Short mmCIF file of N, CA and C in Angstrom, two decimals:
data_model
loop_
_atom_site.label_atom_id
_atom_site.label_comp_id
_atom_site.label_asym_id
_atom_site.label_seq_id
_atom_site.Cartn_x
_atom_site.Cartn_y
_atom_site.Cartn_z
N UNK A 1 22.13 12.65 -9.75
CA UNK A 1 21.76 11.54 -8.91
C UNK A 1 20.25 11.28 -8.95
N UNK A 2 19.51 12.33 -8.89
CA UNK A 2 17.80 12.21 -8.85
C UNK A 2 17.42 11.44 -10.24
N UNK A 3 18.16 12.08 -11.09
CA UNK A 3 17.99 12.14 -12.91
C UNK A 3 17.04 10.34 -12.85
N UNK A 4 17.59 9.10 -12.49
CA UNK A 4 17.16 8.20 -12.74
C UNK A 4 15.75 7.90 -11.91
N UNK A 5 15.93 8.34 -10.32
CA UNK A 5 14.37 8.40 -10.20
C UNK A 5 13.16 9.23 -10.41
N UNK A 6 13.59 10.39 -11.20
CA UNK A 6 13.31 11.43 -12.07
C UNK A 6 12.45 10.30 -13.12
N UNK A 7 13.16 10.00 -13.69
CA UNK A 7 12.64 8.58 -14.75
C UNK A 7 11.79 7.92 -14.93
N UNK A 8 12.11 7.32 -13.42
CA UNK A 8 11.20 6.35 -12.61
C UNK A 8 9.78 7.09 -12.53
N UNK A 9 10.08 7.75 -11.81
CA UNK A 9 8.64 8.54 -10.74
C UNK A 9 8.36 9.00 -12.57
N UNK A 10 8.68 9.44 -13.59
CA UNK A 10 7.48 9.83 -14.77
C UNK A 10 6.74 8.98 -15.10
N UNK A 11 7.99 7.54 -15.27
CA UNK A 11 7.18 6.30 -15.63
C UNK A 11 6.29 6.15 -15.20
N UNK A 12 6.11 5.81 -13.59
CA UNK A 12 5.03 5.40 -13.03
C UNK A 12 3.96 6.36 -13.18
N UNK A 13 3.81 7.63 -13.18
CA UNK A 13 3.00 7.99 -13.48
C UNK A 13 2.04 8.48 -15.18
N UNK A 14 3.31 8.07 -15.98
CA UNK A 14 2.45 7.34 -17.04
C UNK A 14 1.60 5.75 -16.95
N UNK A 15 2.36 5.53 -16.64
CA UNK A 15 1.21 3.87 -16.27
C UNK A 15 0.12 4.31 -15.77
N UNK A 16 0.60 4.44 -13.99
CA UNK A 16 -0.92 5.07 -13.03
C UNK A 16 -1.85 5.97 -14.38
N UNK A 17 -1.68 6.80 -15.07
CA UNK A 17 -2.80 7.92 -15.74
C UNK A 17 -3.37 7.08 -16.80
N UNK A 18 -2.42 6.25 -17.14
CA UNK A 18 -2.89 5.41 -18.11
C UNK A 18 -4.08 3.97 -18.30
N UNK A 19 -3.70 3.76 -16.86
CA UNK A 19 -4.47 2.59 -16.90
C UNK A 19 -5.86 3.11 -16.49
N UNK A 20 -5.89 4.59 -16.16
CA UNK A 20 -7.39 4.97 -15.66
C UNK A 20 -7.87 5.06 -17.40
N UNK A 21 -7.26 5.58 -17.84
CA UNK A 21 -8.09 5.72 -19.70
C UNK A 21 -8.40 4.42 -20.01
N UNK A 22 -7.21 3.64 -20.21
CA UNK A 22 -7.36 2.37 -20.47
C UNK A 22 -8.91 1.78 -20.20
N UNK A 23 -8.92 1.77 -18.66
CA UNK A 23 -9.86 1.18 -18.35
C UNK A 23 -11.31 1.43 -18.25
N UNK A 24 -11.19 3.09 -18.61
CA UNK A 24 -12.25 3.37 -19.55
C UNK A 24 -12.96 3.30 -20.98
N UNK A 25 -11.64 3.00 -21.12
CA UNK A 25 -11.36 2.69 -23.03
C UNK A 25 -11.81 1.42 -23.39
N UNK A 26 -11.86 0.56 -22.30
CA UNK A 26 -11.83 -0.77 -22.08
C UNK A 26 -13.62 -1.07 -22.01
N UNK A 27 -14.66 -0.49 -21.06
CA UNK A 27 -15.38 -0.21 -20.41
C UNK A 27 -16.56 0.65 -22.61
N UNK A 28 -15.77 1.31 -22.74
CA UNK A 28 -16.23 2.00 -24.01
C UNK A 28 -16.89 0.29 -25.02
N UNK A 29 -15.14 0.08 -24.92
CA UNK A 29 -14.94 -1.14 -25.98
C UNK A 29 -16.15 -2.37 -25.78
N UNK A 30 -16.09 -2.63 -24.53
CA UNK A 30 -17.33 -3.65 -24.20
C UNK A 30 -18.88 -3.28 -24.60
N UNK A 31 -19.02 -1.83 -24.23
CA UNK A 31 -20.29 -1.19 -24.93
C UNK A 31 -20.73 -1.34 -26.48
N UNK A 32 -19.19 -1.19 -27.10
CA UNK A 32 -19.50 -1.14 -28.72
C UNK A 32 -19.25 0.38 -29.21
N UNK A 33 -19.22 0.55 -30.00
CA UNK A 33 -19.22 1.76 -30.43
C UNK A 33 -20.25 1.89 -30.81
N UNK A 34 -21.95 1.85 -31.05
CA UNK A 34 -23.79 2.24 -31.09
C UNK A 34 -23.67 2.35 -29.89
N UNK A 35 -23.04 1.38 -28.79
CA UNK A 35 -23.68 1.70 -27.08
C UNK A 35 -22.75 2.72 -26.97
N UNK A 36 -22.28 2.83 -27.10
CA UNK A 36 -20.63 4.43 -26.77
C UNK A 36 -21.27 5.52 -27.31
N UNK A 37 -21.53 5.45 -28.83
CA UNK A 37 -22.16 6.80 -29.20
C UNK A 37 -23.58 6.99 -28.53
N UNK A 38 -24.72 5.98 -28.09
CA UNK A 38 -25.97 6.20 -27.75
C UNK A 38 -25.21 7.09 -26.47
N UNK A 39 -24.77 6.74 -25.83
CA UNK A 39 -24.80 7.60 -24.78
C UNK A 39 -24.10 8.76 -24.84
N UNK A 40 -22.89 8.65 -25.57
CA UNK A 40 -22.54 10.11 -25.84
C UNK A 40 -23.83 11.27 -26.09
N UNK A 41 -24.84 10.40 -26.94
CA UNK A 41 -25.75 11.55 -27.94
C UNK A 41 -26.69 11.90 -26.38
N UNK A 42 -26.66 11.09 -25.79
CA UNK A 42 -27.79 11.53 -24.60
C UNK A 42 -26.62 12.34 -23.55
N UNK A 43 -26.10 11.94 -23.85
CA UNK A 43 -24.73 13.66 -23.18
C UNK A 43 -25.19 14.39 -23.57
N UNK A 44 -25.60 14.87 -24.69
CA UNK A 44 -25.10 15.81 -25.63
C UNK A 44 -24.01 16.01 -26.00
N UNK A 45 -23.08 15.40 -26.39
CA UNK A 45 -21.79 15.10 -26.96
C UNK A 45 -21.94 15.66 -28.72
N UNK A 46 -21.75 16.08 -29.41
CA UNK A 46 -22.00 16.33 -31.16
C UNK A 46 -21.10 15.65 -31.32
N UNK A 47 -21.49 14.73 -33.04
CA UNK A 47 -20.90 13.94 -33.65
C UNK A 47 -20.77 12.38 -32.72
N UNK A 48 -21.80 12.13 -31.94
CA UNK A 48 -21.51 10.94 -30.79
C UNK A 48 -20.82 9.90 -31.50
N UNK A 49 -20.93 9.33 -32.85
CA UNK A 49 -19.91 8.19 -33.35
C UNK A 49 -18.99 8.59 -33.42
N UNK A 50 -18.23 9.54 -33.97
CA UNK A 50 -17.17 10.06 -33.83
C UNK A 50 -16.43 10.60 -33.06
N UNK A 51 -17.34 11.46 -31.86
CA UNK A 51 -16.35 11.21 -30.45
C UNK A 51 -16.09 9.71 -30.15
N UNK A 52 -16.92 8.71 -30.18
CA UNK A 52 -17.14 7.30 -29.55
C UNK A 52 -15.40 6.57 -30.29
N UNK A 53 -15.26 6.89 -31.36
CA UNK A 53 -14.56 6.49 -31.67
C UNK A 53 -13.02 6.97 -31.52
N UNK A 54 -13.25 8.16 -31.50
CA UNK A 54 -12.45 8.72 -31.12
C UNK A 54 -11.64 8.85 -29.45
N UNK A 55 -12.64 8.80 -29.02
CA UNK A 55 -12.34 8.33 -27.32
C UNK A 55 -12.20 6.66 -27.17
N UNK A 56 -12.38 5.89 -27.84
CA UNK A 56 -11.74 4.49 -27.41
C UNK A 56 -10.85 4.30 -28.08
N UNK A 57 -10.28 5.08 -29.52
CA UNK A 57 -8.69 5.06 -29.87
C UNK A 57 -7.83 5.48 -28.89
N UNK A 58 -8.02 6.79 -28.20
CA UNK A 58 -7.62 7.52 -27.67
C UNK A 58 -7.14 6.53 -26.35
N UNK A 59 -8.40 6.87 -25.72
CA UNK A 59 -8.04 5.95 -24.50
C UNK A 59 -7.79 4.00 -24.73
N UNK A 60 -7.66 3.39 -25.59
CA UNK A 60 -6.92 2.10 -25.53
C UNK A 60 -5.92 2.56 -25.92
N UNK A 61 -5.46 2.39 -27.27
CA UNK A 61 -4.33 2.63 -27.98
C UNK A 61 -3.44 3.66 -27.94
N UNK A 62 -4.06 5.27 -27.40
CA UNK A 62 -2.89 5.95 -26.95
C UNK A 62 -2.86 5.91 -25.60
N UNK A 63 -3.51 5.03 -24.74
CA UNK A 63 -2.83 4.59 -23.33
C UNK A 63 -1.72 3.05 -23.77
N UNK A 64 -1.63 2.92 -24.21
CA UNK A 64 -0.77 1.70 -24.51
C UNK A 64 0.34 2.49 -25.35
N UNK A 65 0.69 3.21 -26.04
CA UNK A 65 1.65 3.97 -26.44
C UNK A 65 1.93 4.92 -25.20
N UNK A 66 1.00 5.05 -24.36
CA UNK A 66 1.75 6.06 -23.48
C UNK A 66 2.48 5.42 -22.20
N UNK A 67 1.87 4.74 -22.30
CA UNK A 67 2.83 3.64 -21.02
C UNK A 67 4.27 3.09 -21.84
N UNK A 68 4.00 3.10 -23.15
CA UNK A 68 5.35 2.46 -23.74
C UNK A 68 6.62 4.16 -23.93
N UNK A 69 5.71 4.98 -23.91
CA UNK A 69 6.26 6.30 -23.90
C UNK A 69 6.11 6.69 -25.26
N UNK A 70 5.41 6.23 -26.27
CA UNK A 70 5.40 6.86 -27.84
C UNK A 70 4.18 7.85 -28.29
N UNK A 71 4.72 9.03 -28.84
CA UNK A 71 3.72 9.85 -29.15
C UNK A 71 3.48 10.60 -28.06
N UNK A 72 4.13 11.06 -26.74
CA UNK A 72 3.57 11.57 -25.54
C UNK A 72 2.83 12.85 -25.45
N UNK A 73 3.62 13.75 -26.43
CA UNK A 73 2.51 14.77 -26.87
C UNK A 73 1.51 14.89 -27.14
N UNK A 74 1.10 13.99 -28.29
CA UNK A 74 0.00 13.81 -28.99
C UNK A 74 -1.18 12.91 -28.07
N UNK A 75 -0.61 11.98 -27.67
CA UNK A 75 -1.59 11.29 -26.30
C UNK A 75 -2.02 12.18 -25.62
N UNK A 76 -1.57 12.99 -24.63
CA UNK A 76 -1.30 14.17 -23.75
C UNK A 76 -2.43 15.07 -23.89
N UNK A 77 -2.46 15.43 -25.52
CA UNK A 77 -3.42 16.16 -25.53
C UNK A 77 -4.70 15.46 -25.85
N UNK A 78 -4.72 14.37 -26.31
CA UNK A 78 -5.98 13.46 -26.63
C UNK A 78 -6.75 13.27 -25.09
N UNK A 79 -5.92 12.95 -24.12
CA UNK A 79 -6.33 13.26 -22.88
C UNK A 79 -7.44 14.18 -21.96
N UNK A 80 -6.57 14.99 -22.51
CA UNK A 80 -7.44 16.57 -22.63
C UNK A 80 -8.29 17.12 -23.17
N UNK A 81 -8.35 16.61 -24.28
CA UNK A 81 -9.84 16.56 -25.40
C UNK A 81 -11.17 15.91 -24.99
N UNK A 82 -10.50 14.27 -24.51
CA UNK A 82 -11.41 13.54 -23.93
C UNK A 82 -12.07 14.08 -22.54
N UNK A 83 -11.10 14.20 -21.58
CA UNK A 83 -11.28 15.09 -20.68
C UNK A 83 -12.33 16.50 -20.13
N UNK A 84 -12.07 16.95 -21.02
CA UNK A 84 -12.85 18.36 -21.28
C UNK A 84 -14.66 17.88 -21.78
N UNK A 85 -14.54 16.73 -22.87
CA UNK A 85 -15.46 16.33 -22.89
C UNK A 85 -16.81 15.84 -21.88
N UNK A 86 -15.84 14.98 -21.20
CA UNK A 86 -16.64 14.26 -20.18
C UNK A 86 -16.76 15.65 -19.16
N UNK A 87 -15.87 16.33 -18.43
CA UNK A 87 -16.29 17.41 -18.03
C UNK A 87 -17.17 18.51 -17.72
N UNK A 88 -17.80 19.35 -19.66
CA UNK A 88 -18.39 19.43 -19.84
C UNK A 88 -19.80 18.55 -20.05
N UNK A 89 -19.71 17.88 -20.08
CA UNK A 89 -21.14 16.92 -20.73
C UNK A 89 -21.72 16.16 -19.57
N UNK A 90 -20.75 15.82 -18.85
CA UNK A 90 -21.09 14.85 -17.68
C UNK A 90 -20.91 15.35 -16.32
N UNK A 91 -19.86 15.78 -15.90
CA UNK A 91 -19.66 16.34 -14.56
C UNK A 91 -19.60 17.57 -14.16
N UNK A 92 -19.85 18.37 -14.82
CA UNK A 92 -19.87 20.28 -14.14
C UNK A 92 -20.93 20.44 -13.56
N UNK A 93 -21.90 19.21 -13.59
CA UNK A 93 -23.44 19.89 -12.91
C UNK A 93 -23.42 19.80 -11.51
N UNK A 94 -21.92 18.63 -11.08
CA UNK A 94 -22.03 18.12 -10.04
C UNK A 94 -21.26 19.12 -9.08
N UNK A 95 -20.57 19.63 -9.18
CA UNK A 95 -19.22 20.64 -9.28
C UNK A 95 -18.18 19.97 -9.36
N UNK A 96 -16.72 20.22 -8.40
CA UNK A 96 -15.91 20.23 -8.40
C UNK A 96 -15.34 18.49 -7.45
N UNK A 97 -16.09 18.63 -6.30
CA UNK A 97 -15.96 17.50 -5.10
C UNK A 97 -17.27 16.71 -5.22
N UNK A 98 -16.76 15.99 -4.72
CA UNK A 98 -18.54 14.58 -3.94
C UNK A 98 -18.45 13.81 -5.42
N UNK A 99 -20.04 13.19 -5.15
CA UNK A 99 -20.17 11.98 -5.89
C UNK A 99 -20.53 12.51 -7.41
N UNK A 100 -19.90 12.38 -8.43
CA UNK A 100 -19.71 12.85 -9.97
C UNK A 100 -19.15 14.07 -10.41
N UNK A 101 -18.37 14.43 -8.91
CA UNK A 101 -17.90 15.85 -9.65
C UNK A 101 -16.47 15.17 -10.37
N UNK A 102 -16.00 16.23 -10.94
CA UNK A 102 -14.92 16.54 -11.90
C UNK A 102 -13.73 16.71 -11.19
N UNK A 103 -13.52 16.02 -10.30
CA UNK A 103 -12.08 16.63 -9.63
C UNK A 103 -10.94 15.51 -10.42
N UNK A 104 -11.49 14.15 -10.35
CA UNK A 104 -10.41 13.38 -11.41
C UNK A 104 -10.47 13.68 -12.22
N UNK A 105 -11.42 13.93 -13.29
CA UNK A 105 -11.13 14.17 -14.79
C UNK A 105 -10.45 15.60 -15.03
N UNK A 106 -10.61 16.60 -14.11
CA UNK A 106 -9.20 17.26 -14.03
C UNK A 106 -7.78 17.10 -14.25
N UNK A 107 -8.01 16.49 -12.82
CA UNK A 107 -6.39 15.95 -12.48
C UNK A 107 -5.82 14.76 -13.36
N UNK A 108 -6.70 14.25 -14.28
CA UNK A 108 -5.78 13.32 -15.34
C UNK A 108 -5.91 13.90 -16.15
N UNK A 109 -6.99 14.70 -16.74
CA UNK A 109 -6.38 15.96 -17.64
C UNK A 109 -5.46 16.27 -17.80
N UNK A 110 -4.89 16.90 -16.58
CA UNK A 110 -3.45 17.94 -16.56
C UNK A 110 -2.10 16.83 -16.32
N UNK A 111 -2.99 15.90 -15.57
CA UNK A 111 -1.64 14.92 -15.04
C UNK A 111 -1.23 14.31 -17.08
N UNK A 112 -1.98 13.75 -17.57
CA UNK A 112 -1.76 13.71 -18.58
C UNK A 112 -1.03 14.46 -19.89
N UNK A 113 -1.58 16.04 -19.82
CA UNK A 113 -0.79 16.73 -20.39
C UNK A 113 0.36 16.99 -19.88
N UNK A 114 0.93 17.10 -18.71
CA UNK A 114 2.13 17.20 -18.30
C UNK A 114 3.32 16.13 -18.52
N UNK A 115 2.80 14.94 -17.93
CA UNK A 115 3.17 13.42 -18.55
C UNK A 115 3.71 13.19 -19.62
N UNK A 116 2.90 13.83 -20.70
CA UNK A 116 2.41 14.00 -21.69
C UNK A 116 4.03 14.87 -22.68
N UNK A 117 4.16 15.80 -22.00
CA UNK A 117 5.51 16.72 -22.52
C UNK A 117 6.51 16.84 -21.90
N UNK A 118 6.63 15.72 -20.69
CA UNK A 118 7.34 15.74 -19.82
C UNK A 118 7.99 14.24 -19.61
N UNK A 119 7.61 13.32 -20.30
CA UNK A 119 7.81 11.48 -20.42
C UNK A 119 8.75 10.85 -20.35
N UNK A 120 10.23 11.78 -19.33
CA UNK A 120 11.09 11.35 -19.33
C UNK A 120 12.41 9.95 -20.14
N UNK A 121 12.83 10.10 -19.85
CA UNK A 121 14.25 9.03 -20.61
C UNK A 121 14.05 7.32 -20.80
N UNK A 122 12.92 6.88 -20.20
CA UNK A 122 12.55 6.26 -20.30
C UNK A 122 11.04 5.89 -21.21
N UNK A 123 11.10 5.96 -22.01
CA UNK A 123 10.11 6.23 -23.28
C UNK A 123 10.63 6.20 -24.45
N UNK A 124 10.24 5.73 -25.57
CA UNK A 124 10.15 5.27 -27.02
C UNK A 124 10.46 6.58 -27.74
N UNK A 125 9.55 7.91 -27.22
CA UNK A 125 10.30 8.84 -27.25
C UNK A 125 11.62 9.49 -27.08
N UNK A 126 11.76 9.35 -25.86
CA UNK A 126 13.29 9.66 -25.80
C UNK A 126 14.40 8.32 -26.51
N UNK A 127 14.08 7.42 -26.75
CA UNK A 127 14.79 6.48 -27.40
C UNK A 127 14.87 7.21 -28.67
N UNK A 128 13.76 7.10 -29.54
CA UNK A 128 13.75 7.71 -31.24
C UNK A 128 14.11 8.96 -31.10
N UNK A 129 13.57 9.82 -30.66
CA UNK A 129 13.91 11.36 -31.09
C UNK A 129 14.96 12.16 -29.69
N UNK A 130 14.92 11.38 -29.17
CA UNK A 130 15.91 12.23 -27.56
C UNK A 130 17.28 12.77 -28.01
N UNK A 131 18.17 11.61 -28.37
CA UNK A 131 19.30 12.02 -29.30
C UNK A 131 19.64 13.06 -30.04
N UNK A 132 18.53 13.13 -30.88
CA UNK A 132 18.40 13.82 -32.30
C UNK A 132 18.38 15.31 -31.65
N UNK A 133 17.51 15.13 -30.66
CA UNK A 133 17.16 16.83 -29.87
C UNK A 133 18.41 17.32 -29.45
N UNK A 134 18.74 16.10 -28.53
CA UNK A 134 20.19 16.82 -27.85
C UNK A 134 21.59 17.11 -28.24
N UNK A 135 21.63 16.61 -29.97
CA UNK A 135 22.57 16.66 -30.56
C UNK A 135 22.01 18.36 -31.31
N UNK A 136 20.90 18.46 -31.76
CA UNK A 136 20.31 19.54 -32.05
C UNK A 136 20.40 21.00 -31.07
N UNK A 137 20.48 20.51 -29.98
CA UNK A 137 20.66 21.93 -28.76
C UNK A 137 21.79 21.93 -28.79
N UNK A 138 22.66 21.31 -28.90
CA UNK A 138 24.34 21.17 -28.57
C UNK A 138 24.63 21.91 -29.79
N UNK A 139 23.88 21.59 -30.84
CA UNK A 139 24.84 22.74 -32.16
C UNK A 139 24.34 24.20 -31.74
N UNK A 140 22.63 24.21 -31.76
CA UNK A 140 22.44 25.44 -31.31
C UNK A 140 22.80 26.62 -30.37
N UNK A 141 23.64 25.47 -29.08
CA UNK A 141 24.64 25.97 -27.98
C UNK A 141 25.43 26.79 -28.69
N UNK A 142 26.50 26.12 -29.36
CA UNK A 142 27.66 26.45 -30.02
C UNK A 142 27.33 27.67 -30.78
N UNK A 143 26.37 27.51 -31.50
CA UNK A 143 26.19 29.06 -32.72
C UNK A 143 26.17 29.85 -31.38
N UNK A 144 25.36 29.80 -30.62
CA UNK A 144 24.97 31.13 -29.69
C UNK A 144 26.59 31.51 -29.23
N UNK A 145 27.49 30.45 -28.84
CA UNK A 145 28.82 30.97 -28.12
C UNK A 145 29.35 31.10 -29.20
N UNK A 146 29.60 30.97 -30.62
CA UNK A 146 30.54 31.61 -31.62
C UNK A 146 30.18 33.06 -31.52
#
């Protein structure tokens, strides 16, 4: 009975995690990628074009696959990459609470990776490969009970 708002409640919280990247991704995109990396490099970020670029793939395009549910793994952890980044570079000086600490980029961290391997029945994922799995455990069932 839960199973469908099980569904629901992942969905939404792929959207909700998503549209926070997004709209950072978004926020990147308007900068450019010279204004994205300049500031990465004054992070101290290494490789600043290549994080830069790497963090506005990440956050546009695998927030738009992750709201559609495709790739949830792989988003999930791009999350977390990005995440850790800004973390380190930008918010640990502040701590944990108040004004620039790290308590969101945590919690969409993890909310992300979880999301992330967890993207319920409603996702592009479970459309393409859901089947395939559960036809796959069902044989593996069987060997174990022969």
């Amino acid at each position: 009975m839960f199973g469908r708002f099980k569904d629901v409640a992942l969905l939404l919280g792929r959207i909700g995690v998503a549209v926070v990247f997004l709209a950072h991704g978004l926020q990147k995109w308007n900068n450019g990628i010279g204004g994205t990396a300049k500031f990465f490099e004054m992070s101290g970020i290494p490789l600043p074009t290549a994080a830069a670029v790497f963090a506005m793939t990440v956050e546009i395009l695998g927030s738009i696959a992750f709201i559609a549910g495709f790739l949830l793994p792989l988003v999930g952890i791009g999350y977390v990459v990005i995440s850790v980044g800004a973390l380190l570079s930008v918010h640990i000086d502040n701590g944990l609470t108040g004004q620039g600490g790290y308590e969101l980029v945590l919690v969409l961290a993890l909310a992300g990776l979880a999301l992330g391997f967890n993207g319920g029945r409603l996702s592009l994922d479970h459309l393409l490969w859901g089947r395939k799995r559960a036809r796959r455990d069902a044989e593996v069932g069987e060997l174990a009970n022969a």
